[in-house]
Short mmCIF file of C-alpha atoms in Angstrom, two decimals:
data_model
loop_
_atom_site.label_atom_id
_atom_site.label_comp_id
_atom_site.label_asym_id
_atom_site.label_seq_id
_atom_site.Cartn_x
_atom_site.Cartn_y
_atom_site.Cartn_z
CA MET A 1298 17.69 8.67 4.92
CA THR A 1299 15.90 9.39 1.63
CA ALA A 1300 12.70 11.44 1.63
CA ALA A 1301 9.51 9.58 0.79
CA ALA A 1302 8.49 9.77 -2.86
CA LEU A 1303 5.20 11.23 -1.62
CA ALA A 1304 4.17 12.33 1.87
CA LEU A 1305 0.82 13.74 2.98
CA THR A 1306 0.49 14.89 6.58
CA GLY A 1307 -2.80 16.08 8.09
CA VAL A 1308 -4.32 17.02 4.72
CA ASP A 1309 -7.81 18.53 4.71
CA LYS A 1310 -9.86 19.62 1.71
CA THR A 1311 -13.39 20.95 1.32
CA LEU A 1312 -15.03 21.08 -2.10
CA ALA A 1313 -18.42 22.72 -2.75
CA GLY A 1314 -19.06 22.97 0.99
CA ARG A 1315 -18.37 19.24 1.55
CA ARG A 1316 -15.31 18.06 3.44
CA VAL A 1317 -13.80 15.40 1.19
CA LEU A 1318 -10.46 14.91 2.97
CA ARG A 1319 -9.99 14.98 6.71
CA GLU A 1320 -6.51 14.74 8.25
CA VAL A 1321 -5.22 12.38 5.55
CA THR A 1322 -1.74 11.16 6.41
CA PHE A 1323 0.36 8.62 4.54
CA ASP A 1324 3.82 8.16 3.03
CA VAL A 1325 4.79 6.41 -0.18
CA PRO A 1326 8.39 5.19 0.21
CA THR A 1327 10.69 5.43 -2.80
CA GLY A 1328 10.60 2.25 -4.88
CA CYS A 1329 7.23 1.11 -3.54
CA VAL A 1330 3.88 0.63 -5.20
CA THR A 1331 1.05 1.99 -3.06
CA ALA A 1332 -2.68 1.86 -3.82
CA LEU A 1333 -5.46 4.13 -2.60
CA ILE A 1334 -8.59 2.03 -2.41
CA GLY A 1335 -12.07 3.26 -1.59
CA PRO A 1336 -15.55 3.78 -2.96
CA ASN A 1337 -16.45 6.40 -5.53
CA GLY A 1338 -16.44 9.84 -3.93
CA ALA A 1339 -14.02 8.85 -1.16
CA GLY A 1340 -11.48 11.52 -2.18
CA LYS A 1341 -8.89 9.44 -4.05
CA THR A 1342 -8.79 11.73 -7.10
CA THR A 1343 -8.77 14.79 -4.84
CA CYS A 1344 -5.72 13.30 -3.08
CA VAL A 1345 -4.06 12.81 -6.47
CA SER A 1346 -4.86 16.41 -7.49
CA ILE A 1347 -3.36 17.74 -4.28
CA ALA A 1348 -0.32 15.44 -4.44
CA THR A 1349 0.46 16.62 -7.97
CA GLY A 1350 0.05 20.30 -7.12
CA LEU A 1351 -3.07 20.75 -9.27
CA ARG A 1352 -5.09 21.69 -6.17
CA ARG A 1353 -4.10 23.17 -2.88
CA ALA A 1354 -5.04 21.53 0.38
CA ASP A 1355 -6.98 23.63 2.90
CA ASP A 1356 -4.61 22.39 5.58
CA GLY A 1357 -1.71 19.97 5.97
CA ARG A 1358 1.62 19.34 4.26
CA ILE A 1359 2.33 17.55 1.01
CA SER A 1360 5.79 16.78 -0.32
CA VAL A 1361 7.21 15.06 -3.37
CA CYS A 1362 10.71 13.72 -2.80
CA GLY A 1363 11.09 16.20 0.07
CA SER A 1364 9.89 19.31 -1.82
CA PRO A 1365 6.48 20.97 -1.29
CA ALA A 1366 4.05 19.54 -3.86
CA HIS A 1367 2.98 22.95 -5.17
CA ASP A 1368 6.57 23.93 -6.09
CA ALA A 1369 7.53 23.67 -9.75
CA ALA A 1370 10.55 21.55 -8.77
CA ALA A 1371 8.30 18.96 -7.13
CA ARG A 1372 5.88 18.92 -10.06
CA SER A 1373 8.77 18.13 -12.41
CA LEU A 1374 9.48 14.99 -10.35
CA CYS A 1375 5.97 13.64 -10.78
CA SER A 1376 4.17 12.04 -13.70
CA VAL A 1377 0.44 11.33 -13.72
CA VAL A 1378 -1.93 9.14 -15.66
CA PRO A 1379 -5.18 10.97 -14.95
CA GLN A 1380 -8.57 9.36 -14.67
CA ASP A 1381 -9.81 11.34 -17.69
CA ILE A 1382 -7.44 11.72 -20.60
CA GLY A 1383 -7.49 13.82 -23.73
CA PHE A 1384 -5.02 14.27 -26.55
CA PRO A 1385 -4.85 16.70 -29.46
CA ALA A 1386 -6.71 14.65 -32.09
CA ALA A 1387 -4.54 15.61 -35.07
CA VAL A 1388 -1.18 14.69 -33.50
CA ARG A 1389 0.34 11.26 -34.06
CA ALA A 1390 0.89 9.05 -31.02
CA ASP A 1391 4.63 8.66 -31.69
CA HIS A 1392 5.00 12.44 -31.92
CA CYS A 1393 3.35 12.81 -28.50
CA LEU A 1394 5.74 10.25 -27.04
CA ARG A 1395 8.84 11.78 -28.59
CA PHE A 1396 7.79 15.28 -27.51
CA VAL A 1397 7.32 14.24 -23.88
CA ALA A 1398 10.52 12.13 -23.89
CA GLY A 1399 12.43 15.14 -25.19
CA GLN A 1400 11.33 17.33 -22.28
CA ARG A 1401 13.68 15.54 -19.90
CA PRO A 1402 16.50 13.96 -21.91
CA ASP A 1403 18.71 13.79 -18.80
CA ARG A 1404 16.71 11.01 -17.12
CA GLN A 1405 18.94 7.92 -16.99
CA LEU A 1406 16.23 5.32 -16.34
CA ALA A 1407 13.99 6.47 -19.19
CA PRO A 1408 12.87 3.60 -21.40
CA ASN A 1409 13.32 3.65 -25.16
CA VAL A 1410 10.15 4.98 -26.88
CA ALA A 1411 9.94 2.04 -29.29
CA ILE A 1412 10.43 -0.57 -26.56
CA LEU A 1413 7.85 1.12 -24.34
CA GLY A 1414 5.35 1.19 -27.22
CA GLU A 1415 6.03 -2.47 -27.95
CA ARG A 1416 5.61 -3.57 -24.32
CA LEU A 1417 2.28 -1.75 -24.09
CA GLY A 1418 1.05 -3.15 -27.41
CA LEU A 1419 1.09 0.24 -29.14
CA THR A 1420 3.50 -0.54 -31.97
CA GLY A 1421 0.87 -0.49 -34.74
CA ALA A 1422 -0.93 2.49 -33.24
CA LEU A 1423 2.07 4.80 -32.82
CA CYS A 1424 1.86 6.04 -36.41
CA ARG A 1425 -1.82 6.94 -36.07
CA ARG A 1426 -3.33 10.24 -34.97
CA THR A 1427 -4.46 10.17 -31.35
CA GLY A 1428 -8.01 11.03 -32.40
CA ALA A 1429 -8.17 7.72 -34.28
CA LEU A 1430 -7.06 5.62 -31.29
CA SER A 1431 -9.54 3.51 -29.33
CA GLY A 1432 -10.15 4.29 -25.65
CA GLY A 1433 -7.82 1.46 -24.63
CA GLN A 1434 -5.09 2.66 -27.00
CA GLN A 1435 -5.40 6.19 -25.61
CA ARG A 1436 -5.04 4.77 -22.09
CA LYS A 1437 -1.90 2.86 -23.18
CA LEU A 1438 -0.50 6.06 -24.69
CA ALA A 1439 -1.17 7.92 -21.42
CA ILE A 1440 0.74 5.24 -19.51
CA ALA A 1441 3.62 5.39 -21.98
CA LEU A 1442 3.71 9.19 -21.68
CA ALA A 1443 3.87 8.91 -17.89
CA LEU A 1444 6.72 6.39 -17.98
CA VAL A 1445 8.77 7.75 -20.88
CA HIS A 1446 10.83 10.24 -18.87
CA ALA A 1447 11.31 8.04 -15.79
CA PRO A 1448 9.82 10.28 -13.09
CA PRO A 1449 10.78 9.66 -9.46
CA LEU A 1450 7.04 9.62 -8.63
CA LEU A 1451 4.45 8.00 -10.88
CA ILE A 1452 0.78 8.47 -9.97
CA LEU A 1453 -1.87 6.41 -11.74
CA ASP A 1454 -5.51 7.41 -11.26
CA GLU A 1455 -7.59 4.47 -12.51
CA ALA A 1456 -4.84 3.86 -15.04
CA THR A 1457 -5.93 0.40 -16.15
CA SER A 1458 -9.59 1.21 -16.82
CA ASN A 1459 -10.48 0.57 -20.50
CA LEU A 1460 -7.64 -1.95 -20.84
CA ASP A 1461 -7.96 -5.60 -21.79
CA GLU A 1462 -6.71 -8.18 -19.28
CA GLN A 1463 -3.39 -8.80 -21.05
CA THR A 1464 -2.55 -5.08 -21.26
CA ARG A 1465 -3.64 -4.56 -17.67
CA GLU A 1466 -1.18 -7.25 -16.54
CA THR A 1467 1.55 -5.81 -18.79
CA THR A 1468 0.96 -2.37 -17.30
CA TRP A 1469 1.26 -3.63 -13.74
CA THR A 1470 4.40 -5.58 -14.67
CA LEU A 1471 5.90 -2.37 -16.11
CA VAL A 1472 4.98 -0.50 -12.92
CA ARG A 1473 6.44 -3.22 -10.66
CA ASP A 1474 9.64 -3.34 -12.74
CA TYR A 1475 9.89 0.44 -12.62
CA ALA A 1476 9.39 0.53 -8.83
CA ALA A 1477 11.97 -2.23 -8.34
CA ARG A 1478 14.54 0.06 -10.00
CA GLY A 1479 13.83 2.65 -7.31
#
């Protein structure tokens, strides 16, 4: 039996004296798309931060593909599109993509950079500096960066905010296709 792509068991977290997570338990099976839905302030981003090893839980267990989330090995299995994004303004978008793709050249499922840019509607923007991209184009670039090295776990935190309807649908199609490949 394969370990879940992500597993949280009994996770608690207190921030600034306020308990934001209380005994959170859920599994994300490999090859599945799972959504965390709740109002602002419900702890979704805190869950993402803990799942990606950016924060430590006060209590509970978190694993990525069977490894503890805070281990470097687990973090290398996970790719995130954060809620807030920022890029070095002077670097071209295609250079960002090629740099990230080159970090894990061994990934067999990794999509071609040009095809990924085309599917996300970034083709004309790839030769521009990231500081000159619109908010929607920056969001598309963040999604492309998350997908380019085919991580076993992809976490999207409000990934389709700032996107037009067509790109939002394209993004979810990419995610569904990616999940269907396991």
